XYZ file of N, CA and C in Angstrom:
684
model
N 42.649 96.791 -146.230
C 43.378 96.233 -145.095
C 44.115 94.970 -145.549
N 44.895 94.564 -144.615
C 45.835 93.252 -145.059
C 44.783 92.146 -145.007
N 44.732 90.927 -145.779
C 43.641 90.131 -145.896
C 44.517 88.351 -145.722
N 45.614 88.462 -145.450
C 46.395 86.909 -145.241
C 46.129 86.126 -146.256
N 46.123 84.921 -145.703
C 45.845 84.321 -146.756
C 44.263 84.168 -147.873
N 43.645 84.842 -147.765
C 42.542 85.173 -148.399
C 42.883 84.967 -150.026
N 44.240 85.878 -149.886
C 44.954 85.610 -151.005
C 44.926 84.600 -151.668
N 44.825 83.817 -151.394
C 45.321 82.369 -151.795
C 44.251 81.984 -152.570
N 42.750 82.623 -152.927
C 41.380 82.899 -153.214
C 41.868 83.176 -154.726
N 42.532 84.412 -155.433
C 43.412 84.607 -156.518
C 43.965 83.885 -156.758
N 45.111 82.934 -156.288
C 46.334 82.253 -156.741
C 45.390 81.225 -157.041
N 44.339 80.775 -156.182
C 43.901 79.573 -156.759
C 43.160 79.691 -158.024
N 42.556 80.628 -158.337
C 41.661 81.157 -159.539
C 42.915 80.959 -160.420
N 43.867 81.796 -160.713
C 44.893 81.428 -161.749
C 45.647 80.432 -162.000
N 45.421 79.291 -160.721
C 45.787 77.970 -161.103
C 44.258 77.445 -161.698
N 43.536 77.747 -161.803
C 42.430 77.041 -162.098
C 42.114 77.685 -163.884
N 42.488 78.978 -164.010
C 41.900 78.972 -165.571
C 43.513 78.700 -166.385
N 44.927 78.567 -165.698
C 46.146 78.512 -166.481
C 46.777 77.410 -166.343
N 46.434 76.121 -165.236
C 47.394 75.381 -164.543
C 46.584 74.053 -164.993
N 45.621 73.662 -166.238
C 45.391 72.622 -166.295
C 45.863 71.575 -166.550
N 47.035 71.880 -167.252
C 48.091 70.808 -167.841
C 49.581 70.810 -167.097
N 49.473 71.658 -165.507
C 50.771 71.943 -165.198
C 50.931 71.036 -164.327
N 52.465 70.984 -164.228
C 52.753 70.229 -163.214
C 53.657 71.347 -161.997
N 53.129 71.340 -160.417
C 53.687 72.293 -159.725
C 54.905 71.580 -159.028
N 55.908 71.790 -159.642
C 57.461 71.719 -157.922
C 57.239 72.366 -157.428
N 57.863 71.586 -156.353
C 57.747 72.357 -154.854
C 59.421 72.629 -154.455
N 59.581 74.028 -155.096
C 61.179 74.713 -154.896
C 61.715 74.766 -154.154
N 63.094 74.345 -153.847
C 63.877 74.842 -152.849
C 63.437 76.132 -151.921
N 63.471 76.692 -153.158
C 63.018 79.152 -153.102
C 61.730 78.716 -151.927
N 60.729 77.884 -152.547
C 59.206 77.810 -152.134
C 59.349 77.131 -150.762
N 60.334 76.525 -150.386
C 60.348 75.865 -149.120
C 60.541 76.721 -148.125
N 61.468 77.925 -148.674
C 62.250 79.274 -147.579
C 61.217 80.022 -146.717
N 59.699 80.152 -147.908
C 58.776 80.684 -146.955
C 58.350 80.209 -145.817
N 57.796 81.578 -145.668
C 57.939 81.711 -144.344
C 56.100 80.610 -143.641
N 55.946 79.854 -142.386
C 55.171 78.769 -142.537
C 53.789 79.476 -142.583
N 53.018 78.725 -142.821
C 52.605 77.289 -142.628
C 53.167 77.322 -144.140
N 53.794 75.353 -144.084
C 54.554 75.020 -145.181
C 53.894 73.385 -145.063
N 53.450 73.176 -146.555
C 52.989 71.102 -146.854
C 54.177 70.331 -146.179
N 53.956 69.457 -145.597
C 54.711 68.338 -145.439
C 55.782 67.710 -146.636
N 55.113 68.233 -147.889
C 55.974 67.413 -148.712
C 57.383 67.957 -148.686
N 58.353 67.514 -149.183
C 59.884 68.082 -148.947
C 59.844 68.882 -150.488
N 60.909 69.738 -150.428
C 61.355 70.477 -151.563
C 61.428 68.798 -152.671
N 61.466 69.253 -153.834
C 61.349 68.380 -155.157
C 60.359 67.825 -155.510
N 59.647 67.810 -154.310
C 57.641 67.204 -154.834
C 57.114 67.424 -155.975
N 56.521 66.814 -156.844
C 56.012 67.868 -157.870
C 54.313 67.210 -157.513
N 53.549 68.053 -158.116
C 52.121 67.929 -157.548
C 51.451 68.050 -159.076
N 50.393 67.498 -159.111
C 49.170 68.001 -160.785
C 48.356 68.837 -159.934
N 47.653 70.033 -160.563
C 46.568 70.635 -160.482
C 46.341 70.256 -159.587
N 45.293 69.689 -159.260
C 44.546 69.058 -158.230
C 45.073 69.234 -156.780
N 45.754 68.448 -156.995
C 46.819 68.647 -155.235
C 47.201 69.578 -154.894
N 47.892 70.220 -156.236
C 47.929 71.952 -155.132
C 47.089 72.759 -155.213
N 45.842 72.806 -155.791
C 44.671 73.307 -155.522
C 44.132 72.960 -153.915
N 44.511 71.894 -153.708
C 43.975 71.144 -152.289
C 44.676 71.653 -151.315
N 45.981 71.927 -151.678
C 47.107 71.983 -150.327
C 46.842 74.230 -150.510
N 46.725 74.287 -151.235
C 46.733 76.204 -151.132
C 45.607 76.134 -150.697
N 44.051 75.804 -150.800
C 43.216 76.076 -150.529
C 42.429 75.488 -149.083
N 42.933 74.508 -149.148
C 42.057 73.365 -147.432
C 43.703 73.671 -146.449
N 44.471 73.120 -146.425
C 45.797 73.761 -145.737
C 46.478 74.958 -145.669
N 46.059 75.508 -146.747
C 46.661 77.051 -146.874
C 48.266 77.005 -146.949
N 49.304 76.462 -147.510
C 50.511 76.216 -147.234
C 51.067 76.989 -148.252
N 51.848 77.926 -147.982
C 52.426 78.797 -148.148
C 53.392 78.467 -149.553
N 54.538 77.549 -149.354
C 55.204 76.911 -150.133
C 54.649 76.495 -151.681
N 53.375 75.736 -151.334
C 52.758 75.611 -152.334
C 51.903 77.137 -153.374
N 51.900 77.875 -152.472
C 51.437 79.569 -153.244
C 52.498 79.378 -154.284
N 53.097 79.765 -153.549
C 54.911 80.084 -153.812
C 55.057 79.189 -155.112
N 55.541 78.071 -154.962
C 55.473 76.981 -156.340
C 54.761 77.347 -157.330
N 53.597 77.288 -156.964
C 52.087 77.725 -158.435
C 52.398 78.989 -159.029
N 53.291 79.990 -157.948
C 53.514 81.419 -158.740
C 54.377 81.031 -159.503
N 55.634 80.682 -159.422
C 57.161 80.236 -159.855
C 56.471 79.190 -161.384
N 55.702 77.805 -160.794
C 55.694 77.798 -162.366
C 54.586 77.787 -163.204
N 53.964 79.221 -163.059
C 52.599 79.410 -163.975
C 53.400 80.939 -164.833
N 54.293 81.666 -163.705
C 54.265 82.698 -164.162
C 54.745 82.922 -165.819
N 55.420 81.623 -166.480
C 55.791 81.443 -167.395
C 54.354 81.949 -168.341
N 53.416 81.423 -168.029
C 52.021 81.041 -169.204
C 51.510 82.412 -169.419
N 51.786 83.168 -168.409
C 51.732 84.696 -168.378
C 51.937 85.583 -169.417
N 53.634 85.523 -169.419
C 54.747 86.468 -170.117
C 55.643 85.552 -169.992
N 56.097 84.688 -171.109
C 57.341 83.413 -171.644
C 58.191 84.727 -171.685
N 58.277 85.785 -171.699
C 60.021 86.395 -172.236
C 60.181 87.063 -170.638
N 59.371 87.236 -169.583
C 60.361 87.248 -168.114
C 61.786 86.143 -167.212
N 62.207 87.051 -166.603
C 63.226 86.147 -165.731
C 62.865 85.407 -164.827
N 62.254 86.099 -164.092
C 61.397 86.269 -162.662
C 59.825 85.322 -163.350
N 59.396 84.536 -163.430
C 57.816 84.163 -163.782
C 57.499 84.536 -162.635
N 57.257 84.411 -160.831
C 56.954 84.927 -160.423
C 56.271 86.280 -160.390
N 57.068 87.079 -160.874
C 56.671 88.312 -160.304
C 55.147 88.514 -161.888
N 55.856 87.632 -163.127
C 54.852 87.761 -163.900
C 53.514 86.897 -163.183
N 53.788 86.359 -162.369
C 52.319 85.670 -161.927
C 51.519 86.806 -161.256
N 52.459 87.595 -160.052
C 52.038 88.320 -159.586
C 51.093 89.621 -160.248
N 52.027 89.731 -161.255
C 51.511 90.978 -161.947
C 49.936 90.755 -162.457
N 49.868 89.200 -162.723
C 48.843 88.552 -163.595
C 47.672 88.627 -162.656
N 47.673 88.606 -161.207
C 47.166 88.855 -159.905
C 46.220 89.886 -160.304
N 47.392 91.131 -160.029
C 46.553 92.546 -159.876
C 46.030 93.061 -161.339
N 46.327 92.281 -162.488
C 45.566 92.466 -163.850
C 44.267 91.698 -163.357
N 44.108 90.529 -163.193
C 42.714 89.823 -163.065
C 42.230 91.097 -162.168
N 42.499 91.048 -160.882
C 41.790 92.118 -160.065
C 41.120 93.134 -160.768
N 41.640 93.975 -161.491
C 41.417 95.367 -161.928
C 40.125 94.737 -163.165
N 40.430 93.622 -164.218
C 39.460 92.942 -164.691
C 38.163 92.654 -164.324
N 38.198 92.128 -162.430
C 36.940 92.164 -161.758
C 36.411 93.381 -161.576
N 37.080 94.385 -161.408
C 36.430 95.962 -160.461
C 36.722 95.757 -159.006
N 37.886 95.148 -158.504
C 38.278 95.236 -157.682
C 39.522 96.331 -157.452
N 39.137 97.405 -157.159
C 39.840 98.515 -157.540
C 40.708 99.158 -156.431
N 40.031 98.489 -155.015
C 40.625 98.670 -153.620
C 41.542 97.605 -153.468
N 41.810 97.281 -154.500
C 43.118 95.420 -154.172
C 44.157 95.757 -154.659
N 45.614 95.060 -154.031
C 46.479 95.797 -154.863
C 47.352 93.868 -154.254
N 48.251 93.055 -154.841
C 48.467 92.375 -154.502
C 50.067 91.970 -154.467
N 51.210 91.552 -153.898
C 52.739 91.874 -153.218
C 53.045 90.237 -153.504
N 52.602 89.298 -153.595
C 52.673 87.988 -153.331
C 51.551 86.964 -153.844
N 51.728 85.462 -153.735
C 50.881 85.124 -153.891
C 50.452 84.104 -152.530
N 50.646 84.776 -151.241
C 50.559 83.850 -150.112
C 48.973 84.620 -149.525
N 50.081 85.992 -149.227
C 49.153 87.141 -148.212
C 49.842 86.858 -146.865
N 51.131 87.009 -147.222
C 52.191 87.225 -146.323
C 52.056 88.944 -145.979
N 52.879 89.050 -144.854
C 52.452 91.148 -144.718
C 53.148 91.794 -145.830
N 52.584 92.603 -145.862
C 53.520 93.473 -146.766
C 52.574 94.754 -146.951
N 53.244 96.318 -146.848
C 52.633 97.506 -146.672
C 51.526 97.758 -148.091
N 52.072 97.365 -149.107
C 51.905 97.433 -150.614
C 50.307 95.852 -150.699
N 50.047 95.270 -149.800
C 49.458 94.098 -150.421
C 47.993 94.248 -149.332
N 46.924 94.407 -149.956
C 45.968 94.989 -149.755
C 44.333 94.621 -149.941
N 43.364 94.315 -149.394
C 42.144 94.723 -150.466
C 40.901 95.122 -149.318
N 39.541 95.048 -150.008
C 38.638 95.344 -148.891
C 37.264 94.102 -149.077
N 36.318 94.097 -147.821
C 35.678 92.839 -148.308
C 34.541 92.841 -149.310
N 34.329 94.375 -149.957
C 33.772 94.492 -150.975
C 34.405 93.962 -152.419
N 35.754 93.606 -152.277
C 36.568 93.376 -153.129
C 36.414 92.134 -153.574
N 36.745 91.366 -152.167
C 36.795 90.069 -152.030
C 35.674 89.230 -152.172
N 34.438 90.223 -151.969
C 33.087 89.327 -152.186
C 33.065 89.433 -154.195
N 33.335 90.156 -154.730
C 33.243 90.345 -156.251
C 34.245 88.963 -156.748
N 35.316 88.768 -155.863
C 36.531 88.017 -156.416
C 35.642 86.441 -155.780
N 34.940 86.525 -154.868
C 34.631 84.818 -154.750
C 32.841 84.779 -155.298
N 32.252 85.482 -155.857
C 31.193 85.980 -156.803
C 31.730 85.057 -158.287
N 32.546 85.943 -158.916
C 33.347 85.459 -160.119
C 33.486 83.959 -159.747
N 34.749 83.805 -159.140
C 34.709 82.272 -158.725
C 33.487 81.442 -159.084
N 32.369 81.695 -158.140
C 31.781 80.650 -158.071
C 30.802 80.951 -159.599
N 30.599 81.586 -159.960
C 29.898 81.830 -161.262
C 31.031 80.970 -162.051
N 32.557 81.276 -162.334
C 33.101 80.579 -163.579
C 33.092 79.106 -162.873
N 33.659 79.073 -161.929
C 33.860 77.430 -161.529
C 32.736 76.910 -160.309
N 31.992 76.110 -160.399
C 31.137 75.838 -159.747
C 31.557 74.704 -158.749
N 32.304 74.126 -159.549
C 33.361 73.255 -158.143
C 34.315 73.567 -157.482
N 34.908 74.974 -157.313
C 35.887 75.707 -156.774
C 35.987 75.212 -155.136
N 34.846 75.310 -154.968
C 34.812 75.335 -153.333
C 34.519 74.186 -152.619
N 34.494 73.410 -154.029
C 33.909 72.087 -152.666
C 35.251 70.684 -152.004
N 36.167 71.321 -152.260
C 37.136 70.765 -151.501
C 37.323 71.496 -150.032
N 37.150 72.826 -150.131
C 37.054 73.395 -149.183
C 36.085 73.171 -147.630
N 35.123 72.602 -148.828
C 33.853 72.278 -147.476
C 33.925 70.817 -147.336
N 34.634 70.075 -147.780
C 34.090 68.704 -147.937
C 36.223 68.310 -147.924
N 36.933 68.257 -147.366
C 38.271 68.191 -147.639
C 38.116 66.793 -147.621
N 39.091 66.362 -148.525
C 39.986 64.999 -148.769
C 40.983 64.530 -147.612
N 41.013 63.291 -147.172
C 41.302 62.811 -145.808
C 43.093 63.249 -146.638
N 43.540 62.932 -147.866
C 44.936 62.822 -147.740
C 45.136 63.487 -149.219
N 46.485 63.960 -149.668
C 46.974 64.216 -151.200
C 47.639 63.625 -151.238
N 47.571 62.903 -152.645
C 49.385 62.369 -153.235
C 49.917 62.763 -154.059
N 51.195 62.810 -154.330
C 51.870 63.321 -155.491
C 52.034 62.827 -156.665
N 52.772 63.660 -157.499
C 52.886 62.715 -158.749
C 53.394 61.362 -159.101
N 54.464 61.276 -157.814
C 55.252 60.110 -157.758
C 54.898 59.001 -156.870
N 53.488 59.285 -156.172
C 52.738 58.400 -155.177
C 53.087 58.561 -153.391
N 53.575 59.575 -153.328
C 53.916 59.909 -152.047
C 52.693 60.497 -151.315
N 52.557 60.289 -150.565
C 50.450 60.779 -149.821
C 51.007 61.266 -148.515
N 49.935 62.784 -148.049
C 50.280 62.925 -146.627
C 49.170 62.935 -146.411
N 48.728 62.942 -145.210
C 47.293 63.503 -144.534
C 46.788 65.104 -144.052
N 45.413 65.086 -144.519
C 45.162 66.983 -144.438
C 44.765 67.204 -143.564
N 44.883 68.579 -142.953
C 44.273 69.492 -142.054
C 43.970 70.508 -142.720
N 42.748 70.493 -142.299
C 41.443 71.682 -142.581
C 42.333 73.229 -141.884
N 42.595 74.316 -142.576
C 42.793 75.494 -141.747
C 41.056 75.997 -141.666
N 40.426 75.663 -141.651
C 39.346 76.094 -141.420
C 38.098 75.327 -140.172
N 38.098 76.036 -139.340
C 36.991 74.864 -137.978
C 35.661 75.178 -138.252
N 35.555 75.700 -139.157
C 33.542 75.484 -139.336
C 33.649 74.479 -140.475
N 34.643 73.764 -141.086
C 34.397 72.781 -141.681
C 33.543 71.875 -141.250
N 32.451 71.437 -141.200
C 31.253 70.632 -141.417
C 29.813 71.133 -140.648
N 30.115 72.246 -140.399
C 29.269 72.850 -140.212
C 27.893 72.797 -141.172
N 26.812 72.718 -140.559
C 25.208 72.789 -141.787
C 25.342 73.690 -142.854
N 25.380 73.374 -143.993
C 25.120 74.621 -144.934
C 26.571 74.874 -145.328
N 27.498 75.145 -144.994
C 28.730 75.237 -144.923
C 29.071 75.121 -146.711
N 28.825 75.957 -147.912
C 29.607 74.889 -149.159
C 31.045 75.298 -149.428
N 31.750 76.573 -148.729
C 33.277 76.611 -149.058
C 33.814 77.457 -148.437
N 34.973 77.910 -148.420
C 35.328 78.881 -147.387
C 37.201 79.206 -147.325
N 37.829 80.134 -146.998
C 38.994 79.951 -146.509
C 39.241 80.788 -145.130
N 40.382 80.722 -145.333
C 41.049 81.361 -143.960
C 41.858 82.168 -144.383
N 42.595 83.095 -143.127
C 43.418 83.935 -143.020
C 43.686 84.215 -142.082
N 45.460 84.219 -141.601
C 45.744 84.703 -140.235
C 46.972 85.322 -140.154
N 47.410 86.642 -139.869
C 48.926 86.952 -139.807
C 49.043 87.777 -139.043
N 49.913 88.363 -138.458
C 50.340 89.573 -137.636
C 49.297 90.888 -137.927
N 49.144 91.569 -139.025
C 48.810 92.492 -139.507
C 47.519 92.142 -139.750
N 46.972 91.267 -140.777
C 46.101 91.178 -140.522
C 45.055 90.829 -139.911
N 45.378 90.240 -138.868
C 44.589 89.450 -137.584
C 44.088 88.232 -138.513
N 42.682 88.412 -138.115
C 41.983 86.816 -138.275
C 41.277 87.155 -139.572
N 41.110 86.795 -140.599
C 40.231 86.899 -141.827
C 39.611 85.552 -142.309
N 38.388 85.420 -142.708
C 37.246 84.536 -142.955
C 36.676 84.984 -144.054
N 36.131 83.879 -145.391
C 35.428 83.955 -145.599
C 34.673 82.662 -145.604
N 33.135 82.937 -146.038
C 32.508 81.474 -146.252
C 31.283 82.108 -147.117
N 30.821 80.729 -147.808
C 30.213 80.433 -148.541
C 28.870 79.247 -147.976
N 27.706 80.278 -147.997
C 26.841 79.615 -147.382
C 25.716 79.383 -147.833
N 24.973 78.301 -147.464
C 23.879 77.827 -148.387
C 22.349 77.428 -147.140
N 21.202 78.637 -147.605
C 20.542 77.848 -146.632
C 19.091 77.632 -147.836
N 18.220 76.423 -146.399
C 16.968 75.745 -147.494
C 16.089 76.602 -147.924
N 15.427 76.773 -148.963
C 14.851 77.967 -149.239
C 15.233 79.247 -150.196
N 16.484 79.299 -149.917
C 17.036 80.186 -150.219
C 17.230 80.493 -151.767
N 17.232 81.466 -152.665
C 17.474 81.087 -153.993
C 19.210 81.343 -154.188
N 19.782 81.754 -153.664
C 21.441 82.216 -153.889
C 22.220 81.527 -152.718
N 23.358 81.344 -152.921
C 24.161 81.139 -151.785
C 24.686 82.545 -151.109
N 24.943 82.536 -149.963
C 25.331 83.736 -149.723
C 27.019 83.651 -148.970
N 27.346 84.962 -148.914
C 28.951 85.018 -148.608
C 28.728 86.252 -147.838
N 29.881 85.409 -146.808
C 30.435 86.602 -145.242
C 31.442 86.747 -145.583
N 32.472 88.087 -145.467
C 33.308 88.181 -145.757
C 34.099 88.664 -144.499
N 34.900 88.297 -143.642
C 35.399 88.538 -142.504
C 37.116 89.423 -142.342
N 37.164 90.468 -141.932
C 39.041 91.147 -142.023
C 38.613 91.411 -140.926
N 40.323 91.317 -140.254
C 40.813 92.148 -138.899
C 39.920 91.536 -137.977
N 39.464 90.035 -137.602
C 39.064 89.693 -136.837
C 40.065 89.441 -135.828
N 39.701 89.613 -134.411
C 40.299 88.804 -133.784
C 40.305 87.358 -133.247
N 38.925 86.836 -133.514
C 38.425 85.717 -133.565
C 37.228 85.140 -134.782
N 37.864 85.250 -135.436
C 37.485 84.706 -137.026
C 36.504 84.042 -137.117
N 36.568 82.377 -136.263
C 36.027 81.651 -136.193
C 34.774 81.958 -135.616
N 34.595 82.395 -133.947
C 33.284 82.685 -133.463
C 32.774 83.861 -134.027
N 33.494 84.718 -134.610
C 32.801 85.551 -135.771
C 31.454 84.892 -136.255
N 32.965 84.173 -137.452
C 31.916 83.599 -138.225
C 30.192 82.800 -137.768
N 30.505 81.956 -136.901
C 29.423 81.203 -135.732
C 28.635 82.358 -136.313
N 28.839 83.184 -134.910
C 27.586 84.491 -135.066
C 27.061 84.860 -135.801
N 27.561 85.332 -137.112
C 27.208 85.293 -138.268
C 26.217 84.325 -139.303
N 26.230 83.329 -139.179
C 25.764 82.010 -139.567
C 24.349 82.077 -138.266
N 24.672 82.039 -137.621
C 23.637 81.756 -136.515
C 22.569 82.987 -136.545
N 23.468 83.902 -136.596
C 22.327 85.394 -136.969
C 21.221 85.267 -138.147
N 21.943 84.830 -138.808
C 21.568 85.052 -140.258
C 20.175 83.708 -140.604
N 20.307 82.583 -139.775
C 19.624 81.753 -139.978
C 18.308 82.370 -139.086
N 19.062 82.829 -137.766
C 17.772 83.360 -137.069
C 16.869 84.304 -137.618
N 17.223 84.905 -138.329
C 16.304 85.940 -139.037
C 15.629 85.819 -140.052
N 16.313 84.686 -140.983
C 15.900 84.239 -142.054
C 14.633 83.453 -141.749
N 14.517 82.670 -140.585
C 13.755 81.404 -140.203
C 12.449 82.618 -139.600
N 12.541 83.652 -138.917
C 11.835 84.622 -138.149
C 10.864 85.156 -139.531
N 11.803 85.547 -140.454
C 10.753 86.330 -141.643
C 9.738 85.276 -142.469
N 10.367 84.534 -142.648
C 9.919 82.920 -143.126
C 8.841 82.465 -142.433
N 8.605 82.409 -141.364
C 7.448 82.267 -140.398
C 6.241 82.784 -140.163
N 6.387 84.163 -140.845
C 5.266 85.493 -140.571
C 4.380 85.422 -141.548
């Protein structure tokens, strides 16, 4: 099914094992998409960090967009398009995981008939994650009041995510578009427990109290067996 910005789960993984030394503009091209779009204006340029922050706690589209445009180089140096080599670099990692139901069109999770996965997919793809990078997620649960740029320009963040500070809570994103309705995931941690565990949420229509339920279920039962 369509998974929105979930996507943005990938793009950030390939800014994270290719983008350590990069610096991301924020393109004219990258501004055209379609919103949610950063505050910063076209010519921004950002380090690692910041647009790790702004794709992943804001979800901003523009910034996908940018990280594809200039990573796709580190990919394949003899394309026109780095883009589309980022993209391609997408559905290679995928097929790398055994994510075999994913097929990926972009690096937002904008609609598109061709751009795809399932939440068996997606739990393998934030599995990996947190096994290679162990700090992946904790901007996510813990967001930074503001980003600045390279040139000292700072805006202030918004969380796309409302179970941000929730108990237990260690990371999480969002997803929301026409097609695909409401998509969630999170990354959850309870006392006791030896693993963290992950909900993986598509085609919600309410994402958020989903999730609640979920979290709330899960503690109730856990705390019920725990007791006996």
């Amino acid at each position: 099914v369509p998974i929105a910005s979930i996507t943005k789960i990938m793009t950030g993984l390939l800014l994270e094992e290719r983008g350590s030394d990069a610096a991301i503009w924020l393109t004219p091209e990258a501004k055209k998409t379609k919103p949610k779009l950063s505050a910063f204006p076209a010519g921004t340029i950002l380090d690692k960090d910041a647009a790790a922050t702004l794709l992943l706690v804001e979800s901003d589209n523009d910034v996908a967009e940018s990280i594809a445009q200039a990573l796709g180089v580190f990919f394949d140096a003899r394309v026109s398009f780095p883009r589309e080599s980022f993209i391609k670099a997408m559905n290679k990692k995928a097929t790398a995981l055994g994510m075999y139901d994913t097929h990926f069109e972009n690096p937002t999770g904008l609609d598109s008939s061709e751009h795809y996965s399932t939440a068996s997919d997606i739990f393998r793809l934030v599995r990996y994650v947190s096994q290679k990078y162990s700090d992946f997620w904790d901007r996510t649960a813990n967001p930074p009041k503001s980003v600045t740029s390279l040139s000292g320009a700072k805006i202030n963040l918004a969380s796309s995510n409302l179970l941000v500070g929730h108990p237990g809570l260690v990371g999480g994103k969002t997803g929301l578009t026409d097609e695909a309705l409401g998509a969630l995931v999170l990354k959850y941690r309870m006392e006791y427990f030896p693993e963290d565990l992950v909900i993986v949420i598509l085609r919600s229509p309410d994402r958020f109290r989903d999730g609640e339920t979920f979290l709330r279920e899960i503690e109730r039962a856990f705390k019920k067996n725990i007791s006996r």
